[in-house]
PDB file of C-alpha atoms and ligand atoms in Angstrom:
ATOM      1  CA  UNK A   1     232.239  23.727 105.068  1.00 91.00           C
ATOM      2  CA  UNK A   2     229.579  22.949 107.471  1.00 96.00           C
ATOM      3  CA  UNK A   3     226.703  21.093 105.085  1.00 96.00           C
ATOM      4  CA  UNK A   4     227.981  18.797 102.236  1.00 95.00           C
ATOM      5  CA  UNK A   5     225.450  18.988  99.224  1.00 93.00           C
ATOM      6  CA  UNK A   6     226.249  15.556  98.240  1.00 94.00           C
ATOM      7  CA  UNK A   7     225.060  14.599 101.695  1.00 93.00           C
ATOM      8  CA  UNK A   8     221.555  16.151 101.511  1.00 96.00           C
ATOM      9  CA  UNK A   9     218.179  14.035 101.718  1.00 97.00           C
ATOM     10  CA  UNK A  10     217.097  14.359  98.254  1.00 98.00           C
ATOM     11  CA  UNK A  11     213.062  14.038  97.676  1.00 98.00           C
ATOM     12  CA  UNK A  12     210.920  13.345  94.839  1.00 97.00           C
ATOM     13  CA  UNK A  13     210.142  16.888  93.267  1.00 97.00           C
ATOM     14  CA  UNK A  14     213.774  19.235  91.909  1.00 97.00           C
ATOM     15  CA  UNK A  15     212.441  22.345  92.339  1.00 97.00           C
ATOM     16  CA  UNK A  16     212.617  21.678  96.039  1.00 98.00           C
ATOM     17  CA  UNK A  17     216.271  19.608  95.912  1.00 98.00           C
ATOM     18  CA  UNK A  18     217.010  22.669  93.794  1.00 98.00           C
ATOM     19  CA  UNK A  19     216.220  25.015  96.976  1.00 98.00           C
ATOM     20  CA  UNK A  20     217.680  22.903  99.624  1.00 98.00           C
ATOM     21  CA  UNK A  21     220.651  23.331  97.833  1.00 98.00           C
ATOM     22  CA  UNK A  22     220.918  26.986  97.229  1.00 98.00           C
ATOM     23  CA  UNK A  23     220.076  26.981 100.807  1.00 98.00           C
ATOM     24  CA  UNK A  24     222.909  24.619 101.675  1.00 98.00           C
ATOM     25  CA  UNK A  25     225.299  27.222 100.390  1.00 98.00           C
ATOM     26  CA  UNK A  26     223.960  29.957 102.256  1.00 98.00           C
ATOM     27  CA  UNK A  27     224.778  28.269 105.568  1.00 98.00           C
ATOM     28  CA  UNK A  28     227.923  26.891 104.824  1.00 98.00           C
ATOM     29  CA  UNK A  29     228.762  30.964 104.149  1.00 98.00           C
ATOM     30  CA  UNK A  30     226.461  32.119 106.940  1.00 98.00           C
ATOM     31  CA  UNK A  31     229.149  29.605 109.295  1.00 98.00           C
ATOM     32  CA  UNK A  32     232.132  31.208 107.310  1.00 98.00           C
ATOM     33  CA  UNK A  33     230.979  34.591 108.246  1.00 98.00           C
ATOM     34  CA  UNK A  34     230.124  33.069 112.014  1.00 98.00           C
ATOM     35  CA  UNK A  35     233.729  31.884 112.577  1.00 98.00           C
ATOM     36  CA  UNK A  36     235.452  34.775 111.295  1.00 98.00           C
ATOM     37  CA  UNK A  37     233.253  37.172 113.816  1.00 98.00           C
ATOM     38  CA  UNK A  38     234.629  34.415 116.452  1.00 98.00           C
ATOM     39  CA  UNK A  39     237.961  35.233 115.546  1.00 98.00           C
ATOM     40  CA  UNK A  40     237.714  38.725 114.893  1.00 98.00           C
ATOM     41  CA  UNK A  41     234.536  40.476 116.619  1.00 98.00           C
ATOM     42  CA  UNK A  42     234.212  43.919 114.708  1.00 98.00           C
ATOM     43  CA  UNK A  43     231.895  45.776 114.056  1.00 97.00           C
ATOM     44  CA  UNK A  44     232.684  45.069 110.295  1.00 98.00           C
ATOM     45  CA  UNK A  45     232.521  41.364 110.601  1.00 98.00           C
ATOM     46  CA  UNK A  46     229.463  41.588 112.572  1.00 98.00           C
ATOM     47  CA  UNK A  47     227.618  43.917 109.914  1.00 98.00           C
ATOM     48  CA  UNK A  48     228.732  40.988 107.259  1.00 98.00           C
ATOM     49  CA  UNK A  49     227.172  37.969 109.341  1.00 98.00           C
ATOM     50  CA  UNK A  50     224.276  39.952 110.104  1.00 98.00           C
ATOM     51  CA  UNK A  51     223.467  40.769 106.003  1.00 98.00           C
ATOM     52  CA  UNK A  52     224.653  37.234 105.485  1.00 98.00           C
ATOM     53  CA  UNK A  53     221.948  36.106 108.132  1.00 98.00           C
ATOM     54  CA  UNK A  54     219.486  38.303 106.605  1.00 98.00           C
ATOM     55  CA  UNK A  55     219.811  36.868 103.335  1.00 98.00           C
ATOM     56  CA  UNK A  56     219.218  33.456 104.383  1.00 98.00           C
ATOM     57  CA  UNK A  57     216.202  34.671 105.968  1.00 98.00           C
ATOM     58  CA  UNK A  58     214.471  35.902 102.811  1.00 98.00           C
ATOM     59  CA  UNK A  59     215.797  33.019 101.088  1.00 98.00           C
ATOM     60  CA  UNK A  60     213.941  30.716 103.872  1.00 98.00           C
ATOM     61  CA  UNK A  61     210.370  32.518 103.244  1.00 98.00           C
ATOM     62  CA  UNK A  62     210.916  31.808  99.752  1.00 98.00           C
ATOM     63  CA  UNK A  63     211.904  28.748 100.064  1.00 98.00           C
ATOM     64  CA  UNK A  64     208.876  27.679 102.682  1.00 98.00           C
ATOM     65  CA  UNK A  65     206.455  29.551 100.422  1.00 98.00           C
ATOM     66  CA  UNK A  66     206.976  27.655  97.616  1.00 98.00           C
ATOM     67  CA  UNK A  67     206.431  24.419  99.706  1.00 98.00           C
ATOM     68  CA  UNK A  68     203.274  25.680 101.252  1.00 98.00           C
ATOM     69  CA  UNK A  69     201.629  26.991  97.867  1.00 97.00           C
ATOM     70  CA  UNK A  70     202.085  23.872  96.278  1.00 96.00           C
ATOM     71  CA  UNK A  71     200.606  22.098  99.023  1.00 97.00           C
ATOM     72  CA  UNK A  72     197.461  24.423  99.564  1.00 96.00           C
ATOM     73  CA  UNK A  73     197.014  24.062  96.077  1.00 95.00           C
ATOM     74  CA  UNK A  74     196.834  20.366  95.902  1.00 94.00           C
ATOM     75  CA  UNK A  75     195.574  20.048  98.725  1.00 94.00           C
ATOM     76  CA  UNK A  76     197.973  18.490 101.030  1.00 94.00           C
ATOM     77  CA  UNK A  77     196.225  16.866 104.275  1.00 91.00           C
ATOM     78  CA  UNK A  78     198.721  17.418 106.679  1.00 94.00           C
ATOM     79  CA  UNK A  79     199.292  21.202 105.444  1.00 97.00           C
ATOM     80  CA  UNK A  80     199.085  22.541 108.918  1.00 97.00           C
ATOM     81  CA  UNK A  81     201.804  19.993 110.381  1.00 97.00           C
ATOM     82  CA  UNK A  82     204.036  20.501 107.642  1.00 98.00           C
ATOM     83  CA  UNK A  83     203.924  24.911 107.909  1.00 98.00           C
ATOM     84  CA  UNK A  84     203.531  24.563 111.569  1.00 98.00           C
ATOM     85  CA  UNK A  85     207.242  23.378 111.540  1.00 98.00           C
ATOM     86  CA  UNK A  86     207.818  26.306 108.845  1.00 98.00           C
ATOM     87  CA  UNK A  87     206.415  28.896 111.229  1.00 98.00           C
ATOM     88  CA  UNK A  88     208.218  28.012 114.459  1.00 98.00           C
ATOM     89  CA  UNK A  89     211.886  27.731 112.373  1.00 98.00           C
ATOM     90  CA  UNK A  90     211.309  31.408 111.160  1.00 98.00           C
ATOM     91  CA  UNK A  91     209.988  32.292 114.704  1.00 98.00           C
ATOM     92  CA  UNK A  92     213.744  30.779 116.043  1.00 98.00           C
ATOM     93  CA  UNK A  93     215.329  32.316 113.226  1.00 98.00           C
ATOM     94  CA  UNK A  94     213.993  35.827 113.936  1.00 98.00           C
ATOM     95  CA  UNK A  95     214.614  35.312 118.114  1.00 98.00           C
ATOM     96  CA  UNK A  96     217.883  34.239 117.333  1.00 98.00           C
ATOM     97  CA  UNK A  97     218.994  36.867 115.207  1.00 98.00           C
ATOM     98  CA  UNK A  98     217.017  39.543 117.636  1.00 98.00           C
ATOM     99  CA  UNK A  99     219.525  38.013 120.426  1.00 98.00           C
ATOM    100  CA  UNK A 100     222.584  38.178 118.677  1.00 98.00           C
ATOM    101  CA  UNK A 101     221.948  41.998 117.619  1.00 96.00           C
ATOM    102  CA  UNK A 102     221.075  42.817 121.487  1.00 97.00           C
ATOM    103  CA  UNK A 103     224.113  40.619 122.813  1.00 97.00           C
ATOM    104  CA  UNK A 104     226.745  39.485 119.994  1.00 97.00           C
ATOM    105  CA  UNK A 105     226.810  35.839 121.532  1.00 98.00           C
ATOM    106  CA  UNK A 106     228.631  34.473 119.400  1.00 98.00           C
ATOM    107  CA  UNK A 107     228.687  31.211 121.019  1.00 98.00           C
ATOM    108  CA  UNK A 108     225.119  30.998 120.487  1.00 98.00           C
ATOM    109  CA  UNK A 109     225.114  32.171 117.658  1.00 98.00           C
ATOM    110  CA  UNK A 110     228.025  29.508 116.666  1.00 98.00           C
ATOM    111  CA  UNK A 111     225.929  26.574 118.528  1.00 98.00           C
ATOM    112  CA  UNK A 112     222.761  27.801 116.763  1.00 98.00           C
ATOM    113  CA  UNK A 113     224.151  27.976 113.152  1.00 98.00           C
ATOM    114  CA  UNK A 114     226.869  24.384 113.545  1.00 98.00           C
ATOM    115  CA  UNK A 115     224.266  22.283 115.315  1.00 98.00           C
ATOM    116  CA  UNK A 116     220.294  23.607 115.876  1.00 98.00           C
ATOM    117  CA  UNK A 117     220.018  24.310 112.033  1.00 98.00           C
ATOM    118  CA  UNK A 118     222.245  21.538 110.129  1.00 97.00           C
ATOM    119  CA  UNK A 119     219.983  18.766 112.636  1.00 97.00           C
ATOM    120  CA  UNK A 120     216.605  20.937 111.761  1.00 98.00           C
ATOM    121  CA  UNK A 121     217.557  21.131 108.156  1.00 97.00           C
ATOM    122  CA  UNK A 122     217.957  17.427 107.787  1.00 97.00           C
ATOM    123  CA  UNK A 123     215.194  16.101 109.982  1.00 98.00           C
ATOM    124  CA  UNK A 124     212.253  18.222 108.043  1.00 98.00           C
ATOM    125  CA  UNK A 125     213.840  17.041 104.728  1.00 98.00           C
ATOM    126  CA  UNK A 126     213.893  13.558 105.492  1.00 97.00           C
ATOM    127  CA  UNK A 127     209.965  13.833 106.968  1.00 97.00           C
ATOM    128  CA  UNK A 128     208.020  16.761 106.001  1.00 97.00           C
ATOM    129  CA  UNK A 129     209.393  17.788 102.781  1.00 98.00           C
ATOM    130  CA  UNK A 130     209.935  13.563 101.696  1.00 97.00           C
ATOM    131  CA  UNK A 131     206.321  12.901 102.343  1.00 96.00           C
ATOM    132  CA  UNK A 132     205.323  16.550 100.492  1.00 97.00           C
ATOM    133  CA  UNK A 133     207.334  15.958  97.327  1.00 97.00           C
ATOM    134  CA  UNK A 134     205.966  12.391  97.035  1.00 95.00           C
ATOM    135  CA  UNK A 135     202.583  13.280  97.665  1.00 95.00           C
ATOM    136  CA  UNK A 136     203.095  15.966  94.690  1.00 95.00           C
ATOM    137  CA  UNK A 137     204.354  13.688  92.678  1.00 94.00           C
ATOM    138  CA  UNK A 138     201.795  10.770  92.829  1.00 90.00           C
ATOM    139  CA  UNK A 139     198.995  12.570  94.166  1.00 81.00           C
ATOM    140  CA  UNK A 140     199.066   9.876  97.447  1.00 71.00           C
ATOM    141  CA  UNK A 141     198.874  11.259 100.800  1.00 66.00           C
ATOM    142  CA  UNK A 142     200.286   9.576 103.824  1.00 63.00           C
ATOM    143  CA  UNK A 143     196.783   9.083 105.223  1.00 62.00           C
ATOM    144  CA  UNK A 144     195.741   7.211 102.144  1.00 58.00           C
ATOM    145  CA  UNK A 145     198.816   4.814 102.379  1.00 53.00           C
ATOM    146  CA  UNK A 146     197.958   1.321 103.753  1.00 44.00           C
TER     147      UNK A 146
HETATM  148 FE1  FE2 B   1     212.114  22.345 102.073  1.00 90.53          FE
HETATM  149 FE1  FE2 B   2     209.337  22.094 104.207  1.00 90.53          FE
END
């Protein structure tokens, strides 16, 4: 297992701790899937991460869209900071996956899945997506904080 659930940032809104955690689970299979291609680089394996990877994907638009339609819909100040970090994770998702079909690296691949994303993952949940859920749930936004 690469993420522990019980170790995720939780924030103030549960349809979002919800989604962080259905995502958690799709990475900690995605990195199953990654290690066995290590082991074991077929064509079969390969196929399997790659659908794997896929899924995660779509689940990521989803679960970015939901952030950012709640936010344009309230109103959320910082709206551009907080999908300008959405935008350039799908942008490294989609490059990384666009490498890994042209050159089966696995050890970027690996390095990309065990370290970039678990770091990423945590980092935007403890800022972006803490300030977001709290600002949906009392209606303050961190510019109106003294
Ligand atoms: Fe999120
Ligand atoms: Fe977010």
């Amino acid at each position: 297992m690469l993420l522990d659930k019980n170790e995720m940032p939780i924030v103030a809104m549960e349809f979002m701790n919800d989604v962080h955690a259905q995502d958690i689970e799709i990475i900690n299979a995605l990195y199953e899937l990654v290690l066995a291609y290590e082991s074991e680089p077929t064509q079969e394996n390969k196929k399997a991460l790659n659908s794997q990877y896929n899924l995660w994907f779509e689940h990521t638009i989803e679960h970015f869209r939901g952030e950012e339609v709640l936010m344009v819909e309230k109103s959320f100040p910082p709206y551009p900071m907080h999908k300008g970090e959405h935008d350039k994770a799908l942008a490294v998702m989609d490059d990384v996956y666009r490498a890994f079909e042209a050159t089966s690296d696995i050890v970027m691949m690996k390095q990309y899945i065990s370290q970039t994303v678990p770091q990423w993952f945590v980092q935007h949940i403890q800022s972006m997506d803490t300030v977001t859920a709290m600002f949906f749930k009392s209606g303050l936004s961190p510019c109106s904080m003294r």
